[in-house]
Short mmCIF file of C-alpha atoms and ligand atoms in Angstrom, two decimals:
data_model
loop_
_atom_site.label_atom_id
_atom_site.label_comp_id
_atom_site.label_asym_id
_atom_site.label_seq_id
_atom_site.Cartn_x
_atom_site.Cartn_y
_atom_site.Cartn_z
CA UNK A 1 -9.90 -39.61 30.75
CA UNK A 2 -9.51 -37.89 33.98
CA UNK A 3 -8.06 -34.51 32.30
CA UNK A 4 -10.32 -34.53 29.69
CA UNK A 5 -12.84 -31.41 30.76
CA UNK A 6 -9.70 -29.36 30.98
CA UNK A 7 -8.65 -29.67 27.47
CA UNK A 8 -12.21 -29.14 25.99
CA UNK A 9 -12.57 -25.90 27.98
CA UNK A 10 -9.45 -24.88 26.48
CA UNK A 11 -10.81 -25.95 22.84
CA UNK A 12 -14.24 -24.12 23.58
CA UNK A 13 -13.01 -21.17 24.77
CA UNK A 14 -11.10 -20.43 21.26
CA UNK A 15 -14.55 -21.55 19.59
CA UNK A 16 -16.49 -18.77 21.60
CA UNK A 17 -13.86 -16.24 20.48
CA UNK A 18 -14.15 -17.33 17.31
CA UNK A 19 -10.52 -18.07 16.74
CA UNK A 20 -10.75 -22.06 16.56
CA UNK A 21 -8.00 -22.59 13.52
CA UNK A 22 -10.20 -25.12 10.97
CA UNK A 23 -7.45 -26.38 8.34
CA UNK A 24 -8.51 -26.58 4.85
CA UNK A 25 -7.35 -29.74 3.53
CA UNK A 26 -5.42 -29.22 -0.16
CA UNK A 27 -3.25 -31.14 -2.32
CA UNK A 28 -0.83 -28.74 -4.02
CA UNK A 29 0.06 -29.64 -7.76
CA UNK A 30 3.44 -28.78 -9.27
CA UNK A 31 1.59 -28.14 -13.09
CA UNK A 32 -0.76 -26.27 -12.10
CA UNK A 33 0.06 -23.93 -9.10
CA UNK A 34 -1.65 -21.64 -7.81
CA UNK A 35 -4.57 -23.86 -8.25
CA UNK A 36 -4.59 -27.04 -6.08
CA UNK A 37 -7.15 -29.72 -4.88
CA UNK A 38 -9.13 -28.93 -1.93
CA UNK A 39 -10.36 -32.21 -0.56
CA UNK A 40 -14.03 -31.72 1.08
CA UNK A 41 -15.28 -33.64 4.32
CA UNK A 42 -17.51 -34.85 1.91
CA UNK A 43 -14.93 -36.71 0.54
CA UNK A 44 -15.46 -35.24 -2.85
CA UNK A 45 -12.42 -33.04 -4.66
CA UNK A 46 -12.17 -29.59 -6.26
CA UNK A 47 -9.64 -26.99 -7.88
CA UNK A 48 -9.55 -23.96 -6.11
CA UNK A 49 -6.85 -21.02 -6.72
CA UNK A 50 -4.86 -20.67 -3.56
CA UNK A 51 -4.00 -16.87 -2.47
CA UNK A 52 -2.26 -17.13 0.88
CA UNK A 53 1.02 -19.45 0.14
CA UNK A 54 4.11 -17.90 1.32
CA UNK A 55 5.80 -19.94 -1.24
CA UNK A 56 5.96 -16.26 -2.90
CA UNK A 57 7.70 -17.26 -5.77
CA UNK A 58 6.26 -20.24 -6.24
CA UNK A 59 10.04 -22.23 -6.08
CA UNK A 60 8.55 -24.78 -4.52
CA UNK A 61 7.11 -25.98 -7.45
CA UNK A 62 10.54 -25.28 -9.55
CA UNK A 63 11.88 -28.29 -11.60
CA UNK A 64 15.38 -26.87 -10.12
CA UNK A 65 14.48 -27.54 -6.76
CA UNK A 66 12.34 -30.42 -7.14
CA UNK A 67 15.18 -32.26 -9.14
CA UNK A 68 18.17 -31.32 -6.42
CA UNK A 69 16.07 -33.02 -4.21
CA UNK A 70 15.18 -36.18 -5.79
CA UNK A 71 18.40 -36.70 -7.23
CA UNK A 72 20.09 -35.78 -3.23
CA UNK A 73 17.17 -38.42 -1.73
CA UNK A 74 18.06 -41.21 -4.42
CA UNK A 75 21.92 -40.99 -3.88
CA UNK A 76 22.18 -40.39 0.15
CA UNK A 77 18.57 -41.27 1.36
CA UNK A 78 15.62 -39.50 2.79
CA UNK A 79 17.12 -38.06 6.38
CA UNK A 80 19.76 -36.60 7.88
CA UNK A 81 20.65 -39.89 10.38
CA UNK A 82 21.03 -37.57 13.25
CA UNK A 83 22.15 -34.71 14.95
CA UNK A 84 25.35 -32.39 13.40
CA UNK A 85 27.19 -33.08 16.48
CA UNK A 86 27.02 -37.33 16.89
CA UNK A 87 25.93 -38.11 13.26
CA UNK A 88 28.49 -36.04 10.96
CA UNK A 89 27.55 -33.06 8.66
CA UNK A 90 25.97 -33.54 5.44
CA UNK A 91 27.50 -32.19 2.47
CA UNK A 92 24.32 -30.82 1.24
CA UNK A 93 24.07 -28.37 4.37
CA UNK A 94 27.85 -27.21 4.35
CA UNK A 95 27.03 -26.45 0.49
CA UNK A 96 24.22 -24.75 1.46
CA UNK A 97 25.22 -23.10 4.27
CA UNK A 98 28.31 -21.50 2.23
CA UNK A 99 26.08 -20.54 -0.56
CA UNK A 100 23.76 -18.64 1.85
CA UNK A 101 26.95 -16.69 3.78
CA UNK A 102 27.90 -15.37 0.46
CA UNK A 103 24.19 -14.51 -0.17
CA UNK A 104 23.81 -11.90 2.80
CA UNK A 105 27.90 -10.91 2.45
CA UNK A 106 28.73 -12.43 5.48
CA UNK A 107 31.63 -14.70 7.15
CA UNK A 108 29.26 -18.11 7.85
CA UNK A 109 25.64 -19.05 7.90
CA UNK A 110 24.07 -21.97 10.09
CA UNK A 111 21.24 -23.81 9.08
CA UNK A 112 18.33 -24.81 11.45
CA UNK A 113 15.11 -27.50 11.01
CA UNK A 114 12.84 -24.06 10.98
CA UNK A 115 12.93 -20.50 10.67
CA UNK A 116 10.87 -20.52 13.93
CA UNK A 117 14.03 -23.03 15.81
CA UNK A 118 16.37 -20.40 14.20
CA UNK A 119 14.95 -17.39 16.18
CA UNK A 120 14.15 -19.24 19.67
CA UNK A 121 18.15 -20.46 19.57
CA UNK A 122 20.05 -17.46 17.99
CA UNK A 123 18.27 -14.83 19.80
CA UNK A 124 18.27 -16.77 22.94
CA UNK A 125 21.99 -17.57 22.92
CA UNK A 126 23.39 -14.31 21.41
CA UNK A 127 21.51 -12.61 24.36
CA UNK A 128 22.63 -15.12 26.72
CA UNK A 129 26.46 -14.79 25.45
CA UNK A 130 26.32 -10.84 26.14
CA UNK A 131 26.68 -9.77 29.86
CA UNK A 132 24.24 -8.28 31.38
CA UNK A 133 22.49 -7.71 27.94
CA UNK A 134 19.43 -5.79 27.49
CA UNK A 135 17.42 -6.75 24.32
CA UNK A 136 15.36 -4.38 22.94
CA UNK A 137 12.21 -5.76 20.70
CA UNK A 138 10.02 -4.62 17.97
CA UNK A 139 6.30 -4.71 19.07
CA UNK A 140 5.15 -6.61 16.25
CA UNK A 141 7.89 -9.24 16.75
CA UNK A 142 6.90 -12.21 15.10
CA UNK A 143 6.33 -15.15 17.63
CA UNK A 144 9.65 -17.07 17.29
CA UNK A 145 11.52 -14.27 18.19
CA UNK A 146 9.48 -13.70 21.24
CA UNK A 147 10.36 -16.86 22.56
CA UNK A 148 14.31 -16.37 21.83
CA UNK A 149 13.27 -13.36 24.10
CA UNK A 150 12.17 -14.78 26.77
CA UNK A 151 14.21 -18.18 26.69
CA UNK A 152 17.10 -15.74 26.87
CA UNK A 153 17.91 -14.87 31.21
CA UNK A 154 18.39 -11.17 29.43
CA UNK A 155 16.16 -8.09 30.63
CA UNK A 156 14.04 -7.10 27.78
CA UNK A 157 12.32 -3.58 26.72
CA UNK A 158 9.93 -3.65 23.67
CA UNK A 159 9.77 -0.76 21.42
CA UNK A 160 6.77 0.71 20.10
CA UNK A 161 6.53 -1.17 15.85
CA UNK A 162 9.13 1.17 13.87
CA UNK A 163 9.40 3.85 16.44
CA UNK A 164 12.75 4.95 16.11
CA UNK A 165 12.66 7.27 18.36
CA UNK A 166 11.13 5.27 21.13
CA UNK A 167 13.95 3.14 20.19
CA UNK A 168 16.65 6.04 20.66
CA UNK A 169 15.37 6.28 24.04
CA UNK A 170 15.45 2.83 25.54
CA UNK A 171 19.13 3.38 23.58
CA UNK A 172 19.76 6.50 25.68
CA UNK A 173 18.36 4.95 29.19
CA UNK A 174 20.44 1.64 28.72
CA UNK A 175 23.93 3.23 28.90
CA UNK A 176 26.53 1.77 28.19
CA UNK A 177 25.73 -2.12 28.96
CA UNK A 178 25.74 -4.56 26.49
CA UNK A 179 22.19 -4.21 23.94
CA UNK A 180 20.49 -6.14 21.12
CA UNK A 181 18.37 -4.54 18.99
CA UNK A 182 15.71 -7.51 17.40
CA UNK A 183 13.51 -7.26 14.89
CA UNK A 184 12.01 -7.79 11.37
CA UNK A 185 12.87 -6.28 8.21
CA UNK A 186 9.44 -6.87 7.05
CA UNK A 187 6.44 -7.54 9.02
CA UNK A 188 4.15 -10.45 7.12
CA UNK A 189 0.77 -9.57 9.23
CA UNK A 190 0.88 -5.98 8.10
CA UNK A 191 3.46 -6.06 5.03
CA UNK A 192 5.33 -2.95 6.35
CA UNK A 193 9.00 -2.10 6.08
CA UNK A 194 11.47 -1.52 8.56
CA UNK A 195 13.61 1.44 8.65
CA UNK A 196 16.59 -0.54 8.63
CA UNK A 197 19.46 1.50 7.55
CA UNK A 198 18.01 4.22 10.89
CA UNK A 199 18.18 1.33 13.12
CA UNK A 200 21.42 0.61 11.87
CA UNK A 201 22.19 4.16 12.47
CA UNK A 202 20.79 4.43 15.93
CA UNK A 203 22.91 0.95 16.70
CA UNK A 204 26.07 2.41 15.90
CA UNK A 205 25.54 5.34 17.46
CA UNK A 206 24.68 4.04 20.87
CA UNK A 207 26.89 0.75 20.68
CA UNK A 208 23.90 -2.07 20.13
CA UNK A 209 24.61 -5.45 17.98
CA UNK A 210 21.80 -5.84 15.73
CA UNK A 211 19.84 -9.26 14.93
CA UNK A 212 17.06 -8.68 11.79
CA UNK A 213 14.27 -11.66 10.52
CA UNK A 214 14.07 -11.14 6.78
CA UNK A 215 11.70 -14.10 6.61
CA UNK A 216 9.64 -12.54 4.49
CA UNK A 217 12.03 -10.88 2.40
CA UNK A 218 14.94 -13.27 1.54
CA UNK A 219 14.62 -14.63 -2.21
CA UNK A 220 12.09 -11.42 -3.05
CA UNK A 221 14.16 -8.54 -2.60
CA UNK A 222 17.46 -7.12 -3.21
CA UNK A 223 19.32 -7.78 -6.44
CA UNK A 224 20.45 -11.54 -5.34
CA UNK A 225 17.59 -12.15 -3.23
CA UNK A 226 19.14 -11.30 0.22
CA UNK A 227 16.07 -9.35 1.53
CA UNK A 228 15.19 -6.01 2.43
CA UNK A 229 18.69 -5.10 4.05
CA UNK A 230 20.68 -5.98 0.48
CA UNK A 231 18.00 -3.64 -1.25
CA UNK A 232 18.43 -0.56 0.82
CA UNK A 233 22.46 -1.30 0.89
CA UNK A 234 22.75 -2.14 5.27
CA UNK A 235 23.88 -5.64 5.05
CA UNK A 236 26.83 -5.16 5.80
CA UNK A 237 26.09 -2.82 8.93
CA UNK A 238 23.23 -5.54 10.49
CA UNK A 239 25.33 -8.42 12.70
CA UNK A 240 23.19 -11.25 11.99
CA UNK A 241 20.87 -12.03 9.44
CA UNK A 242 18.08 -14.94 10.03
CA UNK A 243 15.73 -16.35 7.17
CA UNK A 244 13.94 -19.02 6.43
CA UNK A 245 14.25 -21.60 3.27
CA UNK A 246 10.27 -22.12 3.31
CA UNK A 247 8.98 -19.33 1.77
CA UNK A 248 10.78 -17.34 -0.69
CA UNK A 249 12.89 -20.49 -1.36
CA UNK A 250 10.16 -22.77 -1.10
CA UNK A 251 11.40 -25.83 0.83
CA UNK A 252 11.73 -26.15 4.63
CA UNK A 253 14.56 -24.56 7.36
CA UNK A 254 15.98 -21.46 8.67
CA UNK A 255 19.10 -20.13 9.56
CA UNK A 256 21.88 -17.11 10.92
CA UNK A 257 24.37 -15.17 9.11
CA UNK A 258 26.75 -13.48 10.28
CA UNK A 259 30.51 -13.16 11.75
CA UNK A 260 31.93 -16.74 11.96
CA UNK A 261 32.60 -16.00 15.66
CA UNK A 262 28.89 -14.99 16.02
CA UNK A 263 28.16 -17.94 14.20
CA UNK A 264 30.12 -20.80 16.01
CA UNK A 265 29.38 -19.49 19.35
CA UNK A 266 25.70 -20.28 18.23
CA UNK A 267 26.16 -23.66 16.89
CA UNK A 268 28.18 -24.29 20.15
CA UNK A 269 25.78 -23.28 22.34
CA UNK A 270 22.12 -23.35 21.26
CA UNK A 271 20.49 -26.64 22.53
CA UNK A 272 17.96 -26.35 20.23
CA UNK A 273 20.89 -26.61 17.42
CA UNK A 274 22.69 -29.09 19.35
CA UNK A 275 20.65 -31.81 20.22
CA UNK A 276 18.04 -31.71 17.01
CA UNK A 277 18.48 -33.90 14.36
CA UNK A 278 19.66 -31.58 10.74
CA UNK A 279 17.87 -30.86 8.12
CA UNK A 280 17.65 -33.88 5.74
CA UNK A 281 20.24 -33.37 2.94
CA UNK A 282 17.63 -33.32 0.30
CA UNK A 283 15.48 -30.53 2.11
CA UNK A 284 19.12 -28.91 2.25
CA UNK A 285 19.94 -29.51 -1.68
CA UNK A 286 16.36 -28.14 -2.54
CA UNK A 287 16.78 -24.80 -0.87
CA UNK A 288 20.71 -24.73 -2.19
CA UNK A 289 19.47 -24.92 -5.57
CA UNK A 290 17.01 -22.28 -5.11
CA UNK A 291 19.19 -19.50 -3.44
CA UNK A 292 21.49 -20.13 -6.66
CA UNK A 293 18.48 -19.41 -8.73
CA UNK A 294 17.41 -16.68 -7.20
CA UNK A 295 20.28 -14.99 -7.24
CA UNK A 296 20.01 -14.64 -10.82
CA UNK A 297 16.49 -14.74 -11.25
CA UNK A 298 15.69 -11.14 -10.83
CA UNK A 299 12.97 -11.36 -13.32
CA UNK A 300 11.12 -13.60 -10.88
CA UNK A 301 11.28 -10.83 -8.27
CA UNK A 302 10.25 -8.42 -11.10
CA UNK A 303 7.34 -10.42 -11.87
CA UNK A 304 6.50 -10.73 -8.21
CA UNK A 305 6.55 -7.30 -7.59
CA UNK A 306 4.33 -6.39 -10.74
CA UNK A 307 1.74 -9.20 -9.74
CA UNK A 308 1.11 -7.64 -6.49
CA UNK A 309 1.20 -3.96 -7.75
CA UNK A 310 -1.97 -5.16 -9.91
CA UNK A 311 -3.12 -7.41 -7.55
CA UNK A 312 -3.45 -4.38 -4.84
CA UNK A 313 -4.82 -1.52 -7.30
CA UNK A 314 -7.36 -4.41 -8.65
CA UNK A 315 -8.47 -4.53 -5.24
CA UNK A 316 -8.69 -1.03 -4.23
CA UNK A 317 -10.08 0.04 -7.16
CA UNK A 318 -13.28 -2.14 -6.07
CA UNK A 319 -13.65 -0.44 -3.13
CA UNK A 320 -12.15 -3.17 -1.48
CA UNK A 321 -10.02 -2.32 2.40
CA UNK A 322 -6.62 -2.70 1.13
CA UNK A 323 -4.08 -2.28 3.99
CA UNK A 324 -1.23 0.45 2.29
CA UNK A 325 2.31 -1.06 2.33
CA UNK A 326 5.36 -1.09 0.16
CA UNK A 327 5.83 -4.60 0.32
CA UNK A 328 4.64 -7.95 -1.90
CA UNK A 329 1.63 -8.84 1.37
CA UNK A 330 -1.76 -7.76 0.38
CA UNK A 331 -3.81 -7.30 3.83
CA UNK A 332 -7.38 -6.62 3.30
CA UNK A 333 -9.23 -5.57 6.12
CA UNK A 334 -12.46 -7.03 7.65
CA UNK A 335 -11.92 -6.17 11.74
CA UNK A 336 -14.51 -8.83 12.57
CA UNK A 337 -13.58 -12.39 13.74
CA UNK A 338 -16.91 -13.53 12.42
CA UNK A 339 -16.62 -11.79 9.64
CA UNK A 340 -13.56 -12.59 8.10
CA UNK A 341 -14.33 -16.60 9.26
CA UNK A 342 -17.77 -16.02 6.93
CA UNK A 343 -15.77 -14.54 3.99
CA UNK A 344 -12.89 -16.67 4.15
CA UNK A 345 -15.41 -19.97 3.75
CA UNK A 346 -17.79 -17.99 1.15
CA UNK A 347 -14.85 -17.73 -1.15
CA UNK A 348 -13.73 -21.17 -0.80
CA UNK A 349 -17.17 -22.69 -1.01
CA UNK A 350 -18.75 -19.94 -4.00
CA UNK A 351 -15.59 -18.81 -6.22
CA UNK A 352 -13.29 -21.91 -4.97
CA UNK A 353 -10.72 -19.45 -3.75
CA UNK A 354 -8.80 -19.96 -0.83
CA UNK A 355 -7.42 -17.33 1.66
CA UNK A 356 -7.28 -18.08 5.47
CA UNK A 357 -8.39 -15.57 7.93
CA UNK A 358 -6.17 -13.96 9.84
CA UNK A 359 -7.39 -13.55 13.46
CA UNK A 360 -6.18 -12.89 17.09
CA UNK A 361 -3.57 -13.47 18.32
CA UNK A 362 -1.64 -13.20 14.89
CA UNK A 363 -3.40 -10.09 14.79
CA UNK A 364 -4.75 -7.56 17.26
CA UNK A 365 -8.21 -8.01 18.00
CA UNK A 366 -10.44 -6.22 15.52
CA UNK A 367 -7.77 -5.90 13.39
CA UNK A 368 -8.59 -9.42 11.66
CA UNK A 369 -7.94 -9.86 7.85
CA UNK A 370 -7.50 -11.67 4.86
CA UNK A 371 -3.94 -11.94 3.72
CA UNK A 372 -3.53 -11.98 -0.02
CA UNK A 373 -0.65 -12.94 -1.29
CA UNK A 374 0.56 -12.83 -4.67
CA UNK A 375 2.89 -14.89 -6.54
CA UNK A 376 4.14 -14.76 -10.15
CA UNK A 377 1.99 -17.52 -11.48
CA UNK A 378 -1.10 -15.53 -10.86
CA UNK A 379 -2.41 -14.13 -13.86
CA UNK A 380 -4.60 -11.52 -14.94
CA UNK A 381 -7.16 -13.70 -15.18
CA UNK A 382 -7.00 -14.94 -11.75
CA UNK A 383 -6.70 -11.25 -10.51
CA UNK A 384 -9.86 -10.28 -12.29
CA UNK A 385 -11.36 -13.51 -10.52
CA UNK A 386 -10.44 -12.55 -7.08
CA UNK A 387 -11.73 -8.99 -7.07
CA UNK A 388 -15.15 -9.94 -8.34
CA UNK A 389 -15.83 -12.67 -5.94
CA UNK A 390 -14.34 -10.41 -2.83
CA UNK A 391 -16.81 -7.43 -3.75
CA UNK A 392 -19.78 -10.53 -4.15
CA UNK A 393 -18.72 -11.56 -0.84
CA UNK A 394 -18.19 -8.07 1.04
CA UNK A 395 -21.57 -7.18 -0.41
CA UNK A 396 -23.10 -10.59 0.54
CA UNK A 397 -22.09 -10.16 4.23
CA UNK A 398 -22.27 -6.16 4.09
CA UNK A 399 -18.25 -6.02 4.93
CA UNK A 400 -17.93 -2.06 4.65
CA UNK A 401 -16.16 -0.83 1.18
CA UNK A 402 -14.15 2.21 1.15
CA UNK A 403 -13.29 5.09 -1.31
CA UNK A 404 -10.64 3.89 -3.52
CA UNK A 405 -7.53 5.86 -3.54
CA UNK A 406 -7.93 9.08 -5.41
CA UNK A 407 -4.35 8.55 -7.08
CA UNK A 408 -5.79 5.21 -8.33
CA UNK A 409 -7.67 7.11 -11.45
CA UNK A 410 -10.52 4.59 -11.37
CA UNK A 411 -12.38 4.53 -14.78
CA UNK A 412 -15.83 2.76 -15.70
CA UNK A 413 -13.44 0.15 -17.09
CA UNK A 414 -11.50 -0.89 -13.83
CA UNK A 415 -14.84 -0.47 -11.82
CA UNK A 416 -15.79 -3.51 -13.88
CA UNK A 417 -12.37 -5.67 -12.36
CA UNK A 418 -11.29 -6.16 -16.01
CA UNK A 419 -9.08 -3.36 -16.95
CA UNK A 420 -5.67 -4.60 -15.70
CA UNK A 421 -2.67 -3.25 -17.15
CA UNK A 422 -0.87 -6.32 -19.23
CA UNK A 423 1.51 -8.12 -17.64
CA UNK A 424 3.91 -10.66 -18.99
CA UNK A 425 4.73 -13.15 -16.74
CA UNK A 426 7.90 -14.45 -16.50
CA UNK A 427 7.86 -18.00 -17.45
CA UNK A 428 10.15 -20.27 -14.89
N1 LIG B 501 9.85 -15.25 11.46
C1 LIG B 501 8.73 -14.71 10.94
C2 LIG B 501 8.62 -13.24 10.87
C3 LIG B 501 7.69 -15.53 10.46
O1 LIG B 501 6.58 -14.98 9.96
C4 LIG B 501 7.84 -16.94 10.54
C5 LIG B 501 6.80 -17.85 10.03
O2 LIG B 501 5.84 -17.50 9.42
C6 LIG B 501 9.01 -17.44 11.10
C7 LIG B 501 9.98 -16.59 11.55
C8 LIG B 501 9.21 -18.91 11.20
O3 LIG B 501 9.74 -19.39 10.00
P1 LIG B 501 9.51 -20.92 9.57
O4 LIG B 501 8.16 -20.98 8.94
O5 LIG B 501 10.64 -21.22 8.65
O6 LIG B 501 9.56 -21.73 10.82
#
């Protein structure tokens, strides 16, 4: 082919900087999750324990979900026939979309294919909407949002990652002209928290609408699973909400939520609403029943939250890098492409546990990672598994250990991984 030597430079250039993504091929299994089957090129098959879903609670594995959305595919099929606009509306999405405005306390809620679609449209037509707007971004704004940036014709400014008051002054030097503050409630790469109800503060005080991406946080925090904003009490102060239905909730989709004006200015004007088919109604039925569960199921979130409060101190208490957050994302830190490729494949291959590495551009560079993540069907027992075979594999590739935390009280017994506080957790 006449192109071809263009696209394998392209290809080889992410090889030499050691960022060429390899996938690793798995079969999840609803009995047994975490664990599923890794399929070799080999051709052969084994269990390993997967530590890097962000199907955090594990609902994609619910009987809930799974039967809302065979029982929605056997009675109105397997798509969604078309676009919203030519095709009709399904009744799964309106239900869903109604169950997920009363979630985050707003007017109306509009649902998307992705969380990813939901960013690149909303931001990019809110922004769009506003004269002469000026949107002001978080510096560890996740891709998707980016793009709704820069699809948008509106001037941007990017704020240093939770600097409010590099925020307050971009605030102060924008006047009075229309402004957008954008960014994430919870930041997956590095697990930290926004100070939402201060950039609430700082919005109201200088006149800015406010757009948040509690992808990571809807379904996990919050009493009803709304997300970091319905935990520290803002909801109601933040103009539009986006999410995702793939992670917390465990099927596939994003969406908005926010003032029904808001809302139907977006789903008259994003193209990449309009003129994409919807979400299939049984995607749509699968992620309804789960935001009703998890608005109940606080114990989930409970057991969530305790697995990755042992999950971190296991870790630390080896010695092993453990990036300090207040959130559910366990980063531990390698800072070596090479490195964290080697470790990632040693603990597939050796202890049949899998964790991708996380490496540039998801992350700065020398700043790569493994991101453990937690859910409540990891036991104690897989815990104890995962902190031996990281401290075989740090000492196998001499990945530098550090003092654990002082405040973590180490004894002989925790030195030896096995002294884990009990934990009960919750059955689903
Ligand atoms: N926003 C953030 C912060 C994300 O991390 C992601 C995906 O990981 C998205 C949006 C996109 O969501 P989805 O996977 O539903 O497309």
């Amino acid at each position: 082919m006449l192109y071809q030597r263009y696209f394998e430079a392209a290809v080889s250039r992410l090889k030499d900087e050691r960022r060429y993504r390899v996938f690793v091929h798995l079969e999840r299994d609803v009995e047994s999750f975490p664990l599923a089957r890794w399929h070799r090129d080999d051709g052969s098959v084994q269990d390993v324990t997967v530590w890097c879903s962000n199907d955090y609670l594990g609902m994609g594995q619910h009987p809930e979900a799974i039967s809302a959305m065979v029982e929605t595919a056997s009675r109105v099929g397997a798509g969604a026939g078309g676009t919203r606009n030519i095709s009709g509306t399904s009744h799964a999405i309106v239900e869903l979309e109604r169950e997920l405005a009363d979630l985050h306390g707003k007017e109306a809620a509009l649902v998307f294919t992705s969380g990813w679609i939901s960013n690149l449209a909303a931001i990019s037509t809110i922004a769009d909407l506003l004269p002469n707007c000026l949107i002001l971004s978080d510096a560890s704004n996740h891709n998707s949002m980016i793009e709704g940036v820069k699809r948008s014709r509106a001037e941007r400014k990017v704020f240093r990652h939770n600097d409010l008051a590099h925020l307050e002054e971009l605030l102060i030097e924008a006047g009075d002209r229309p402004k957008l503050i954008v960014f994430e409630s919870l930041y997956s790469m590095n697990g930290k928290i926004a100070p939402v109800k201060e950039i609430a503060d700082l919005a109201e005080r200088y006149g800015a609408m406010t757009y948040v991406d509690e992808v990571h946080a809807v379904g996990m925090y919050g009493p009803r699973g709304a997300g970091i904003c319905e935990r520290d009490g803002v909801m109601d102060r933040i103009d539009v909400i986006e999410g995702t239905l793939a992670k917390g909730f465990g099927a596939t989709g994003g969406y908005v939520a926010g003032d029904a004006l808001v809302i139907d200015a977006i789903r008259s004007y994003a193209g990449a609403f309009i003129f994409s088919t919807a979400l299939p109604p049984p995607v749509a039925a699968a992620a309804c029943a789960s935001v009703r569960l998890l608005k109940r199921r606080s114990d989930l979130r409970a057991a969530h939250q305790r697995a990755t409060h042992i999950t971190k101190h296991a870790l630390a208490a080896g010695g092993l890098p453990v990036l300090e957050n207040g959130s559910h994302i366990v980063p531990v830190m390698v800072r070596d492409a090479e490195l964290c490729k080697a470790a990632s494949d040693l603990l597939l291959t050796r202890h049949h546990i899998y964790i991708q590495p996380i490496n540039y551009p998801s992350v700065a560079k020398g700043s790569e990672r493994l991101r453990v993540t937690p859910t409540p069907r990891h036991t104690q027992e897989h815990i104890a598994h995962l902190v031996e075979a990281m401290v075989g594999v740090w000492h196998t590739l001499g990945i530098p250990f550090v003092e654990p935390p002082s405040h973590l009280h180490v004894d002989e017994k925790s030195k030896e991984h096995c002294a884990y506080p009990e934990i009960k957790l919750a059955a689903q």
